[in-house]
mmCIF file of C-alpha atoms and ligand atoms in Angstrom:
data_model
loop_
_atom_site.group_PDB
_atom_site.id
_atom_site.type_symbol
_atom_site.label_atom_id
_atom_site.label_comp_id
_atom_site.label_asym_id
_atom_site.label_seq_id
_atom_site.Cartn_x
_atom_site.Cartn_y
_atom_site.Cartn_z
ATOM 1 C CA MET A 134 0.011 0.071 -0.117
ATOM 2 C CA ILE A 135 1.477 3.337 -0.805
ATOM 3 C CA ASP A 136 -0.052 5.935 1.428
ATOM 4 C CA LYS A 137 2.624 8.630 1.294
ATOM 5 C CA LYS A 138 4.364 9.952 -1.689
ATOM 6 C CA GLU A 139 6.541 13.128 -2.830
ATOM 7 C CA ILE A 140 5.798 14.320 -6.356
ATOM 8 C CA VAL A 141 6.900 17.322 -8.374
ATOM 9 C CA ALA A 142 4.024 19.202 -9.834
ATOM 10 C CA GLU A 143 4.385 21.841 -12.829
ATOM 11 C CA GLY A 144 2.141 23.734 -14.625
ATOM 12 C CA GLY A 145 2.581 24.314 -18.317
ATOM 13 C CA TRP A 146 4.283 26.826 -19.796
ATOM 14 C CA GLY A 147 2.294 29.653 -21.499
ATOM 15 C CA GLY A 148 2.296 29.734 -25.147
ATOM 16 C CA ASP A 149 4.193 32.189 -27.014
ATOM 17 C CA GLY A 150 2.934 35.379 -28.480
ATOM 18 C CA CYS A 151 2.708 35.378 -32.209
ATOM 19 C CA ILE A 152 4.739 37.761 -34.673
ATOM 20 C CA SER A 153 2.364 38.260 -37.620
ATOM 21 C CA PHE A 154 1.141 41.124 -40.008
ATOM 22 C CA ARG A 155 -2.120 41.323 -41.798
ATOM 23 C CA LYS A 156 -1.970 40.473 -45.476
ATOM 24 C CA GLU A 157 -4.761 41.389 -47.091
ATOM 25 C CA LYS A 158 -5.548 42.558 -51.100
ATOM 26 C CA HIS A 159 -5.087 46.382 -51.651
ATOM 27 C CA VAL A 160 -3.802 46.893 -48.211
ATOM 28 C CA PRO A 161 -0.177 47.700 -48.707
ATOM 29 C CA PHE A 162 0.903 47.834 -45.344
ATOM 30 C CA GLY A 163 -1.322 45.645 -43.082
ATOM 31 C CA GLY A 164 -0.503 46.282 -39.416
ATOM 32 C CA PRO A 165 0.471 43.619 -36.724
ATOM 33 C CA ASP A 166 -2.135 41.201 -36.198
ATOM 34 C CA GLY A 167 -0.136 38.229 -33.904
ATOM 35 C CA GLY A 168 -2.248 37.019 -31.218
ATOM 36 C CA ASP A 169 -1.553 35.853 -27.803
ATOM 37 C CA GLY A 170 -0.257 32.518 -26.527
ATOM 38 C CA GLY A 171 -2.435 30.509 -24.688
ATOM 39 C CA VAL A 172 -2.222 29.846 -20.874
ATOM 40 C CA GLY A 173 -0.131 26.675 -19.644
ATOM 41 C CA GLY A 174 -2.456 24.055 -17.899
ATOM 42 C CA ASN A 175 -2.804 24.049 -14.092
ATOM 43 C CA VAL A 176 -1.908 20.807 -12.016
ATOM 44 C CA THR A 177 -4.731 20.077 -9.505
ATOM 45 C CA VAL A 178 -5.255 17.493 -6.681
ATOM 46 C CA VAL A 179 -8.488 15.538 -6.841
ATOM 47 C CA ALA A 180 -10.151 13.111 -4.181
ATOM 48 C CA ASN A 181 -11.615 10.124 -5.555
ATOM 49 C CA PRO A 182 -13.893 7.953 -3.588
ATOM 50 C CA ASN A 183 -12.794 4.578 -5.982
ATOM 51 C CA LEU A 184 -9.159 4.978 -4.584
ATOM 52 C CA VAL A 185 -7.908 3.616 -1.212
ATOM 53 C CA ASP A 186 -4.046 4.588 -2.010
ATOM 54 C CA LEU A 187 -1.622 6.131 -4.186
ATOM 55 C CA SER A 188 -0.647 3.307 -6.002
ATOM 56 C CA SER A 189 -2.450 4.465 -9.257
ATOM 57 C CA LEU A 190 0.114 7.151 -9.578
ATOM 58 C CA GLY A 191 2.596 4.458 -10.414
ATOM 59 C CA ARG A 192 6.529 5.213 -10.167
ATOM 60 C CA LYS A 193 5.925 8.559 -11.706
ATOM 61 C CA ARG A 194 7.468 11.566 -9.904
ATOM 62 C CA GLU A 195 7.063 14.416 -12.353
ATOM 63 C CA PHE A 196 3.336 15.659 -12.989
ATOM 64 C CA MET A 197 3.323 18.280 -15.972
ATOM 65 C CA ALA A 198 0.342 19.899 -17.172
ATOM 66 C CA GLU A 199 0.253 20.656 -20.913
ATOM 67 C CA ASN A 200 1.944 23.699 -22.538
ATOM 68 C CA GLY A 201 -0.269 26.546 -23.707
ATOM 69 C CA HIS A 202 -0.215 26.833 -27.601
ATOM 70 C CA ARG A 203 1.554 29.744 -29.845
ATOM 71 C CA GLY A 204 -0.732 32.417 -30.735
ATOM 72 C CA SER A 205 -1.442 32.979 -34.643
ATOM 73 C CA GLY A 206 -2.228 35.484 -36.902
ATOM 74 C CA GLY A 207 -5.703 37.247 -37.361
ATOM 75 C CA ARG A 208 -5.059 38.150 -33.743
ATOM 76 C CA LYS A 209 -5.863 34.403 -32.687
ATOM 77 C CA ARG A 210 -5.354 33.420 -29.442
ATOM 78 C CA GLY A 211 -3.292 29.976 -28.882
ATOM 79 C CA LYS A 212 -5.119 27.161 -27.070
ATOM 80 C CA ASN A 213 -4.868 27.106 -23.387
ATOM 81 C CA GLY A 214 -2.772 23.965 -22.048
ATOM 82 C CA GLU A 215 -5.227 21.237 -20.659
ATOM 83 C CA ASP A 216 -4.920 20.676 -16.797
ATOM 84 C CA LEU A 217 -3.692 17.664 -15.297
ATOM 85 C CA SER A 218 -5.693 16.149 -12.369
ATOM 86 C CA ILE A 219 -3.870 13.907 -10.100
ATOM 87 C CA PRO A 220 -6.523 11.352 -8.482
ATOM 88 C CA VAL A 221 -5.969 10.574 -4.664
ATOM 89 C CA PRO A 222 -8.139 8.868 -2.576
ATOM 90 C CA VAL A 223 -10.317 10.795 -0.091
ATOM 91 C CA GLY A 224 -8.430 11.469 3.081
ATOM 92 C CA THR A 225 -5.378 12.561 1.467
ATOM 93 C CA MET A 226 -3.460 15.721 2.812
ATOM 94 C CA VAL A 227 -1.706 18.045 0.598
ATOM 95 C CA PHE A 228 1.517 19.492 1.642
ATOM 96 C CA ALA A 229 3.813 21.920 -0.076
ATOM 97 C CA LYS A 230 7.362 21.462 0.589
ATOM 98 C CA ALA A 231 9.725 24.178 0.598
ATOM 99 C CA ASP A 232 13.464 24.068 -0.070
ATOM 100 C CA SER A 233 14.386 24.021 3.582
ATOM 101 C CA GLY A 234 12.240 20.926 3.944
ATOM 102 C CA GLU A 235 9.704 22.678 5.765
ATOM 103 C CA GLU A 236 6.102 21.197 5.077
ATOM 104 C CA ARG A 237 2.920 23.122 4.808
ATOM 105 C CA LEU A 238 -0.478 22.027 4.694
ATOM 106 C CA LEU A 239 -2.166 23.205 1.637
ATOM 107 C CA ALA A 240 -5.668 20.960 1.765
ATOM 108 C CA ASP A 241 -7.027 18.250 3.489
ATOM 109 C CA LEU A 242 -9.167 16.501 0.858
ATOM 110 C CA ARG A 243 -12.018 15.105 2.705
ATOM 111 C CA SER A 244 -14.777 14.812 0.560
ATOM 112 C CA PRO A 245 -15.140 13.231 -2.936
ATOM 113 C CA GLY A 246 -14.367 15.456 -6.038
ATOM 114 C CA GLN A 247 -13.058 18.046 -3.627
ATOM 115 C CA ARG A 248 -9.685 19.372 -5.349
ATOM 116 C CA ILE A 249 -6.674 21.836 -4.927
ATOM 117 C CA LEU A 250 -4.755 23.704 -7.307
ATOM 118 C CA VAL A 251 -1.119 22.985 -6.442
ATOM 119 C CA ALA A 252 0.746 24.421 -9.562
ATOM 120 C CA LYS A 253 -0.404 27.268 -11.790
ATOM 121 C CA GLY A 254 0.314 27.388 -15.400
ATOM 122 C CA GLY A 255 2.365 30.023 -16.829
ATOM 123 C CA ARG A 256 0.945 33.057 -18.370
ATOM 124 C CA GLY A 257 0.990 33.018 -22.450
ATOM 125 C CA GLY A 258 3.090 35.652 -24.168
ATOM 126 C CA LEU A 259 1.562 38.928 -25.775
ATOM 127 C CA GLY A 260 1.240 38.861 -29.491
ATOM 128 C CA ASN A 261 2.665 41.638 -31.613
ATOM 129 C CA VAL A 262 -0.393 43.460 -31.713
ATOM 130 C CA HIS A 263 0.150 44.734 -28.383
ATOM 131 C CA PHE A 264 3.611 46.164 -29.412
ATOM 132 C CA ALA A 265 2.775 48.711 -31.885
ATOM 133 C CA THR A 266 3.482 52.252 -30.819
ATOM 134 C CA ALA A 267 3.151 55.344 -32.824
ATOM 135 C CA VAL A 268 6.699 55.483 -33.794
ATOM 136 C CA ASN A 269 6.885 51.453 -34.368
ATOM 137 C CA GLN A 270 3.631 50.365 -36.305
ATOM 138 C CA ALA A 271 5.399 47.165 -37.572
ATOM 139 C CA PRO A 272 6.921 45.367 -34.285
ATOM 140 C CA GLU A 273 8.731 42.541 -34.576
ATOM 141 C CA ILE A 274 8.837 41.363 -31.351
ATOM 142 C CA ALA A 275 6.387 39.480 -29.433
ATOM 143 C CA GLY A 276 6.053 38.251 -25.598
ATOM 144 C CA LYS A 277 7.422 34.701 -24.523
ATOM 145 C CA GLY A 278 5.149 32.361 -22.796
ATOM 146 C CA LYS A 279 6.118 32.347 -19.108
ATOM 147 C CA SER A 280 6.988 28.855 -17.366
ATOM 148 C CA GLY A 281 4.518 27.449 -14.814
ATOM 149 C CA GLU A 282 4.785 26.879 -11.120
ATOM 150 C CA LYS A 283 7.082 24.038 -9.961
ATOM 151 C CA LYS A 284 6.608 22.725 -6.464
ATOM 152 C CA SER A 285 7.375 19.873 -4.565
ATOM 153 C CA ILE A 286 4.389 17.980 -3.110
ATOM 154 C CA ILE A 287 3.937 15.691 -0.594
ATOM 155 C CA LEU A 288 0.756 13.470 -0.580
ATOM 156 C CA GLU A 289 -0.103 11.689 2.575
ATOM 157 C CA VAL A 290 -3.446 9.427 3.019
ATOM 158 C CA LYS A 291 -4.898 9.245 6.305
ATOM 159 C CA PHE A 292 -8.181 7.510 6.261
ATOM 160 C CA ILE A 293 -11.325 9.421 7.493
ATOM 161 C CA THR A 294 -13.059 6.505 9.502
ATOM 162 C CA ASP A 295 -15.605 6.199 12.518
ATOM 163 C CA ILE A 296 -14.063 3.414 14.152
ATOM 164 C CA CYS A 297 -10.637 1.530 13.753
ATOM 165 C CA ILE A 298 -10.222 -2.135 15.226
ATOM 166 C CA VAL A 299 -6.694 -2.804 16.487
ATOM 167 C CA GLY A 300 -5.458 -5.605 18.057
ATOM 168 C CA HIS A 301 -2.573 -8.590 18.097
ATOM 169 C CA PRO A 302 -2.110 -10.607 14.902
ATOM 170 C CA ASN A 303 -4.922 -13.432 14.769
ATOM 171 C CA ALA A 304 -7.093 -11.804 17.341
ATOM 172 C CA GLY A 305 -10.187 -11.834 14.797
ATOM 173 C CA LYS A 306 -9.974 -8.195 13.381
ATOM 174 C CA SER A 307 -10.755 -9.411 9.701
ATOM 175 C CA THR A 308 -13.728 -11.806 11.088
ATOM 176 C CA LEU A 309 -15.280 -9.009 13.148
ATOM 177 C CA LEU A 310 -14.855 -6.685 10.214
ATOM 178 C CA SER A 311 -16.421 -9.073 7.703
ATOM 179 C CA VAL A 312 -19.484 -9.647 9.952
ATOM 180 C CA ILE A 313 -20.414 -5.990 10.722
ATOM 181 C CA SER A 314 -19.748 -4.763 7.003
ATOM 182 C CA LYS A 315 -19.548 -6.222 3.590
ATOM 183 C CA ALA A 316 -15.895 -6.194 3.369
ATOM 184 C CA LYS A 317 -14.152 -9.485 2.725
ATOM 185 C CA PRO A 318 -11.021 -9.285 4.258
ATOM 186 C CA GLU A 319 -8.722 -12.348 4.018
ATOM 187 C CA ILE A 320 -9.227 -14.827 7.407
ATOM 188 C CA ALA A 321 -6.596 -17.179 8.194
ATOM 189 C CA ASP A 322 -5.232 -18.816 11.321
ATOM 190 C CA TYR A 323 -1.704 -17.291 11.108
ATOM 191 C CA PRO A 324 -0.192 -14.064 12.391
ATOM 192 C CA PHE A 325 -0.225 -11.099 9.502
ATOM 193 C CA THR A 326 -2.825 -12.220 7.117
ATOM 194 C CA THR A 327 -4.089 -8.712 6.980
ATOM 195 C CA ARG A 328 -1.039 -6.771 5.690
ATOM 196 C CA GLN A 329 -2.761 -3.278 4.981
ATOM 197 C CA PRO A 330 -5.591 -1.313 6.693
ATOM 198 C CA ILE A 331 -8.809 -2.363 5.331
ATOM 199 C CA LEU A 332 -11.883 -0.547 4.982
ATOM 200 C CA GLY A 333 -15.771 -1.498 5.694
ATOM 201 C CA VAL A 334 -19.011 0.091 5.652
ATOM 202 C CA MET A 335 -21.277 -0.755 8.632
ATOM 203 C CA PRO A 336 -24.922 0.249 8.100
ATOM 204 C CA GLY A 337 -26.310 1.994 11.105
ATOM 205 C CA ASP A 338 -29.921 3.449 12.073
ATOM 206 C CA LYS A 339 -29.273 6.803 10.464
ATOM 207 C CA ARG A 340 -25.914 6.678 8.832
ATOM 208 C CA ASP A 341 -23.229 4.152 7.872
ATOM 209 C CA PHE A 342 -20.060 4.011 9.682
ATOM 210 C CA ILE A 343 -16.682 3.629 8.028
ATOM 211 C CA VAL A 344 -14.955 0.776 10.029
ATOM 212 C CA ALA A 345 -11.199 0.118 9.527
ATOM 213 C CA GLU A 346 -9.007 -3.035 10.495
ATOM 214 C CA ILE A 347 -5.575 -2.035 10.936
ATOM 215 C CA PRO A 348 -2.975 -4.826 10.645
ATOM 216 C CA GLY A 349 -1.777 -6.408 13.713
ATOM 217 C CA LEU A 350 0.459 -4.861 16.395
ATOM 218 C CA ILE A 351 3.018 -6.564 18.619
ATOM 219 C CA GLU A 352 5.000 -5.524 21.313
ATOM 220 C CA GLY A 353 7.800 -3.502 19.629
ATOM 221 C CA SER A 354 5.754 -2.437 16.471
ATOM 222 C CA HIS A 355 6.730 1.085 17.260
ATOM 223 C CA LEU A 356 10.302 0.098 16.750
ATOM 224 C CA GLY A 357 9.517 -1.601 13.473
ATOM 225 C CA LYS A 358 8.941 -5.143 14.878
ATOM 226 C CA GLY A 359 6.208 -7.301 12.983
ATOM 227 C CA LEU A 360 4.698 -4.783 10.369
ATOM 228 C CA GLY A 361 5.782 -1.612 12.031
ATOM 229 C CA ASN A 362 3.347 0.968 13.154
ATOM 230 C CA ASP A 363 3.066 3.062 10.278
ATOM 231 C CA PHE A 364 -0.252 1.748 9.660
ATOM 232 C CA LEU A 365 -1.831 3.803 12.619
ATOM 233 C CA ARG A 366 -1.302 6.854 10.511
ATOM 234 C CA HIS A 367 -4.819 5.615 9.614
ATOM 235 C CA ALA A 368 -6.183 5.497 12.800
ATOM 236 C CA GLU A 369 -5.368 8.972 13.444
ATOM 237 C CA ARG A 370 -8.333 10.580 12.198
ATOM 238 C CA THR A 371 -10.893 7.683 13.773
ATOM 239 C CA LYS A 372 -13.250 8.737 16.225
ATOM 240 C CA LEU A 373 -13.501 5.393 18.103
ATOM 241 C CA LEU A 374 -10.377 2.407 18.606
ATOM 242 C CA ILE A 375 -12.175 -1.041 19.233
ATOM 243 C CA TYR A 376 -9.173 -3.140 21.117
ATOM 244 C CA LEU A 377 -9.795 -6.379 20.095
ATOM 245 C CA LEU A 378 -8.245 -9.225 22.128
ATOM 246 C CA ASP A 379 -8.025 -12.799 21.624
ATOM 247 C CA GLY A 380 -9.962 -14.552 24.550
ATOM 248 C CA SER A 381 -8.097 -17.910 24.019
ATOM 249 C CA SER A 382 -4.701 -16.013 24.636
ATOM 250 C CA PRO A 383 -3.252 -17.445 27.894
ATOM 251 C CA SER A 384 -2.023 -13.793 28.756
ATOM 252 C CA LEU A 385 -5.002 -11.521 28.171
ATOM 253 C CA ILE A 386 -3.860 -9.043 30.610
ATOM 254 C CA ASP A 387 -0.446 -8.569 29.382
ATOM 255 C CA ASP A 388 -1.946 -8.746 25.638
ATOM 256 C CA LEU A 389 -4.047 -5.486 26.756
ATOM 257 C CA SER A 390 -1.265 -3.605 28.154
ATOM 258 C CA THR A 391 1.096 -4.467 25.307
ATOM 259 C CA LEU A 392 -1.657 -2.842 22.782
ATOM 260 C CA ASP A 393 -2.532 -0.087 24.625
ATOM 261 C CA LYS A 394 1.398 0.584 24.990
ATOM 262 C CA GLU A 395 1.775 0.464 21.216
ATOM 263 C CA ILE A 396 -1.316 2.596 20.687
ATOM 264 C CA ALA A 397 -0.070 5.074 23.298
ATOM 265 C CA LEU A 398 3.254 5.783 21.485
ATOM 266 C CA TYR A 399 1.734 6.533 18.470
ATOM 267 C CA LYS A 400 1.121 10.447 18.387
ATOM 268 C CA ASP A 401 -2.152 11.229 19.991
ATOM 269 C CA LEU A 402 -4.231 8.036 19.987
ATOM 270 C CA ALA A 403 -4.057 7.758 23.641
ATOM 271 C CA GLN A 404 -6.611 10.142 23.471
ATOM 272 C CA LYS A 405 -9.412 8.380 21.485
ATOM 273 C CA PRO A 406 -12.300 7.020 23.026
ATOM 274 C CA LYS A 407 -11.981 3.186 23.280
ATOM 275 C CA ILE A 408 -13.546 -0.007 23.573
ATOM 276 C CA VAL A 409 -12.503 -3.316 24.468
ATOM 277 C CA ALA A 410 -13.776 -6.257 22.700
ATOM 278 C CA VAL A 411 -12.624 -9.989 23.762
ATOM 279 C CA ASN A 412 -13.127 -12.644 20.876
ATOM 280 C CA LYS A 413 -13.675 -16.217 20.583
ATOM 281 C CA ILE A 414 -15.773 -16.734 23.550
ATOM 282 C CA ASP A 415 -17.633 -19.489 21.478
ATOM 283 C CA LEU A 416 -14.380 -21.643 22.420
ATOM 284 C CA PRO A 417 -14.999 -23.953 25.316
ATOM 285 C CA GLU A 418 -11.554 -23.254 27.029
ATOM 286 C CA VAL A 419 -12.462 -19.522 26.563
ATOM 287 C CA GLN A 420 -16.017 -20.083 27.908
ATOM 288 C CA ALA A 421 -14.236 -21.929 30.942
ATOM 289 C CA ARG A 422 -12.218 -18.828 32.040
ATOM 290 C CA LEU A 423 -14.810 -16.301 31.323
ATOM 291 C CA PRO A 424 -15.721 -15.567 34.866
ATOM 292 C CA GLU A 425 -11.836 -15.084 35.724
ATOM 293 C CA MET A 426 -11.304 -12.990 32.957
ATOM 294 C CA LYS A 427 -14.252 -10.630 33.523
ATOM 295 C CA GLN A 428 -13.141 -10.582 37.508
ATOM 296 C CA ARG A 429 -9.760 -9.230 36.282
ATOM 297 C CA LEU A 430 -10.821 -6.774 33.369
ATOM 298 C CA ALA A 431 -13.672 -4.986 35.039
ATOM 299 C CA PRO A 432 -11.717 -3.294 37.519
ATOM 300 C CA ILE A 433 -9.077 -2.146 35.316
ATOM 301 C CA LEU A 434 -11.368 -0.809 32.530
ATOM 302 C CA SER A 435 -14.306 0.371 34.786
ATOM 303 C CA GLY A 436 -11.987 2.723 36.413
ATOM 304 C CA LEU A 437 -10.936 4.293 33.037
ATOM 305 C CA GLY A 438 -14.646 4.217 31.970
ATOM 306 C CA VAL A 439 -13.726 2.202 28.996
ATOM 307 C CA PRO A 440 -16.822 -0.728 28.115
ATOM 308 C CA VAL A 441 -15.578 -4.198 27.500
ATOM 309 C CA PHE A 442 -17.497 -6.540 25.376
ATOM 310 C CA TYR A 443 -16.844 -10.684 25.404
ATOM 311 C CA ILE A 444 -18.063 -11.572 21.820
ATOM 312 C CA SER A 445 -17.726 -14.153 19.214
ATOM 313 C CA ALA A 446 -16.880 -12.747 15.857
ATOM 314 C CA VAL A 447 -17.639 -16.392 14.424
ATOM 315 C CA ASN A 448 -21.049 -16.844 16.056
ATOM 316 C CA GLY A 449 -22.018 -13.339 16.312
ATOM 317 C CA GLN A 450 -22.781 -13.304 20.162
ATOM 318 C CA ALA A 451 -22.666 -9.912 21.834
ATOM 319 C CA VAL A 452 -21.449 -8.257 18.175
ATOM 320 C CA LEU A 453 -24.626 -6.453 17.934
ATOM 321 C CA GLU A 454 -24.264 -5.036 21.279
ATOM 322 C CA LEU A 455 -20.701 -4.177 20.678
ATOM 323 C CA THR A 456 -21.539 -2.127 17.681
ATOM 324 C CA ARG A 457 -24.349 -0.545 18.960
ATOM 325 C CA LYS A 458 -22.041 1.052 21.821
ATOM 326 C CA ALA A 459 -19.657 1.896 19.163
ATOM 327 C CA MET A 460 -22.215 3.907 17.282
ATOM 328 C CA GLU A 461 -23.252 5.594 20.263
ATOM 329 C CA MET A 462 -19.482 6.662 21.332
ATOM 330 C CA VAL A 463 -18.805 7.607 17.448
ATOM 331 C CA GLU A 464 -21.892 9.818 17.624
ATOM 332 C CA GLN A 465 -20.699 11.342 21.056
ATOM 333 C CA ALA A 466 -17.403 12.139 19.961
ATOM 334 C CA SER A 467 -18.499 13.814 16.666
ATOM 335 C CA GLN A 468 -20.759 15.954 18.633
ATOM 336 C CA SER A 469 -18.075 16.980 21.347
ATOM 337 C CA GLU A 470 -15.651 17.480 18.166
ATOM 338 C CA GLU A 471 -18.627 20.066 16.731
ATOM 339 C CA MET A 472 -18.691 21.675 20.194
ATOM 340 C CA ILE A 473 -15.136 22.557 20.273
ATOM 341 C CA SER A 474 -15.067 23.475 16.427
ATOM 342 C CA PRO A 475 -14.119 27.417 16.554
ATOM 343 C CA THR A 476 -17.362 28.337 14.767
ATOM 344 C CA ARG A 477 -19.257 26.922 17.536
ATOM 345 C CA ILE A 478 -18.055 28.404 20.509
ATOM 346 C CA ALA A 479 -20.925 29.121 22.901
ATOM 347 C CA VAL A 480 -21.191 32.635 24.367
ATOM 348 C CA PHE A 481 -22.057 32.625 27.926
ATOM 349 C CA ARG A 482 -23.514 35.785 29.148
ATOM 350 C CA PRO A 483 -23.963 36.401 33.158
ATOM 351 C CA LYS A 484 -27.666 36.419 33.899
ATOM 352 C CA PRO A 485 -28.922 39.565 35.240
ATOM 353 C CA ARG A 486 -29.451 39.698 39.078
ATOM 354 C CA LYS A 487 -32.789 39.917 40.458
HETATM 355 N N1 LIG B 653 -13.507 -19.747 17.514
HETATM 356 C C1 LIG B 653 -13.371 -18.346 16.904
HETATM 357 N N2 LIG B 653 -12.347 -18.252 16.229
HETATM 358 C C2 LIG B 653 -12.183 -16.960 15.542
HETATM 359 C C3 LIG B 653 -13.082 -15.765 16.026
HETATM 360 N N3 LIG B 653 -12.814 -14.862 15.471
HETATM 361 C C4 LIG B 653 -11.711 -15.165 14.572
HETATM 362 N N4 LIG B 653 -11.501 -16.455 14.708
HETATM 363 C C5 LIG B 653 -10.529 -17.163 13.976
HETATM 364 O O1 LIG B 653 -9.079 -16.671 14.420
HETATM 365 C C6 LIG B 653 -8.305 -16.684 13.066
HETATM 366 C C7 LIG B 653 -7.609 -15.400 13.012
HETATM 367 O O2 LIG B 653 -8.740 -14.622 12.337
HETATM 368 P P1 LIG B 653 -8.617 -13.269 11.545
HETATM 369 O O3 LIG B 653 -9.778 -12.466 11.288
HETATM 370 O O4 LIG B 653 -7.972 -13.681 10.431
HETATM 371 O O5 LIG B 653 -7.586 -12.378 12.766
HETATM 372 P P2 LIG B 653 -7.063 -11.172 12.398
HETATM 373 O O6 LIG B 653 -7.122 -10.373 13.825
HETATM 374 O O7 LIG B 653 -7.533 -10.387 11.191
HETATM 375 O O8 LIG B 653 -5.567 -11.419 12.307
HETATM 376 P P3 LIG B 653 -4.398 -10.821 11.018
HETATM 377 O O9 LIG B 653 -4.858 -10.063 10.129
HETATM 378 O O10 LIG B 653 -3.270 -11.962 10.618
HETATM 379 O O11 LIG B 653 -3.689 -9.967 11.960
HETATM 380 C C8 LIG B 653 -8.939 -17.360 12.134
HETATM 381 O O12 LIG B 653 -8.759 -18.626 12.198
HETATM 382 C C9 LIG B 653 -10.217 -17.297 12.752
HETATM 383 O O13 LIG B 653 -11.429 -17.935 12.067
HETATM 384 C C10 LIG B 653 -14.112 -16.515 17.146
HETATM 385 O O14 LIG B 653 -14.862 -15.473 17.452
HETATM 386 N N5 LIG B 653 -14.092 -17.412 17.417
HETATM 387 MG MG1 LIG B 654 -6.921 -9.777 9.713
#
């Protein structure tokens, strides 16, 4: 999966202005009539809902729009160069990289079809009609087309999701995603089956919820162990994390603490609302240990206000309860985000004294 790429975007050159003179019968000294050059094409980046990563851009690094065409006689303006659109997934952040290496956010393409102009085409040169003066009525000069803007651009995809399922390899993340959404991730009894984030759409009562499965995390993912923790960039903009634990693991509490540590080591993920789900309770050995698990987990999680569910992704037990709670928490998180958005700052006025 390619979710970060640096490219060079270059607007097309403007077309040159034209040097030409009117040639008409019976008009011995026709004046200048060279038209202007066309404008160079712009380079834009456009959010395309059918893409999930940047692989459609291939190995190409330089993206240049078409040059403007030359002007021609009869005051004809040259054709403008065609714009070049670079398609990227929804959730792509577009940065301009300065020579100093500093990156500045130009746009966060959050909705399908949203676009940003990243490199403007150059202006066309003026035709010789513009250069005629009282003393020079037959100018043999025209303007040259200008070069387009050239910029280093960094494209970084960060999925915009409602829920991210995180957990150790083999915990059953793909199985859970496949039962709550129409996604069809590969499911297998070995670790790291899922090697890139997978998106699914979970239907809710009022709206759909976007759910992602993040590849398995292990102790040391932040140091590059296993598949590393780069994929967590796709959890940065989620509203809720579901920690999925494998109930058949002999070290459930350690698993929880390792997972939580790996999450906390990645940017601000520690601040996200969470639910813990212990999976595979259909297995008899897990059933047998269930009371003990509950006894050990409850005091840790209730203190933190983190709900816990004991589920079986395979037979659906308690999955509905889990998803209901998840949707409720996502809605709560969305509302509190709206409250702190700058356009919604509440103004509190003191009540007049009686
Ligand atoms: N008994 C039982 N097995 C389950 C359950 N959920 C998943 N499994 C099995 O656990 C194994 C791993 O499931 P996956 O869904 O591939 O797990 P994952 O967390 O996506 O694994 P990775 O992608 O490798 O990180 C598979 O053999 C599943 O059939 C469950 O609720 N009960
Ligand atoms: Mg998986």
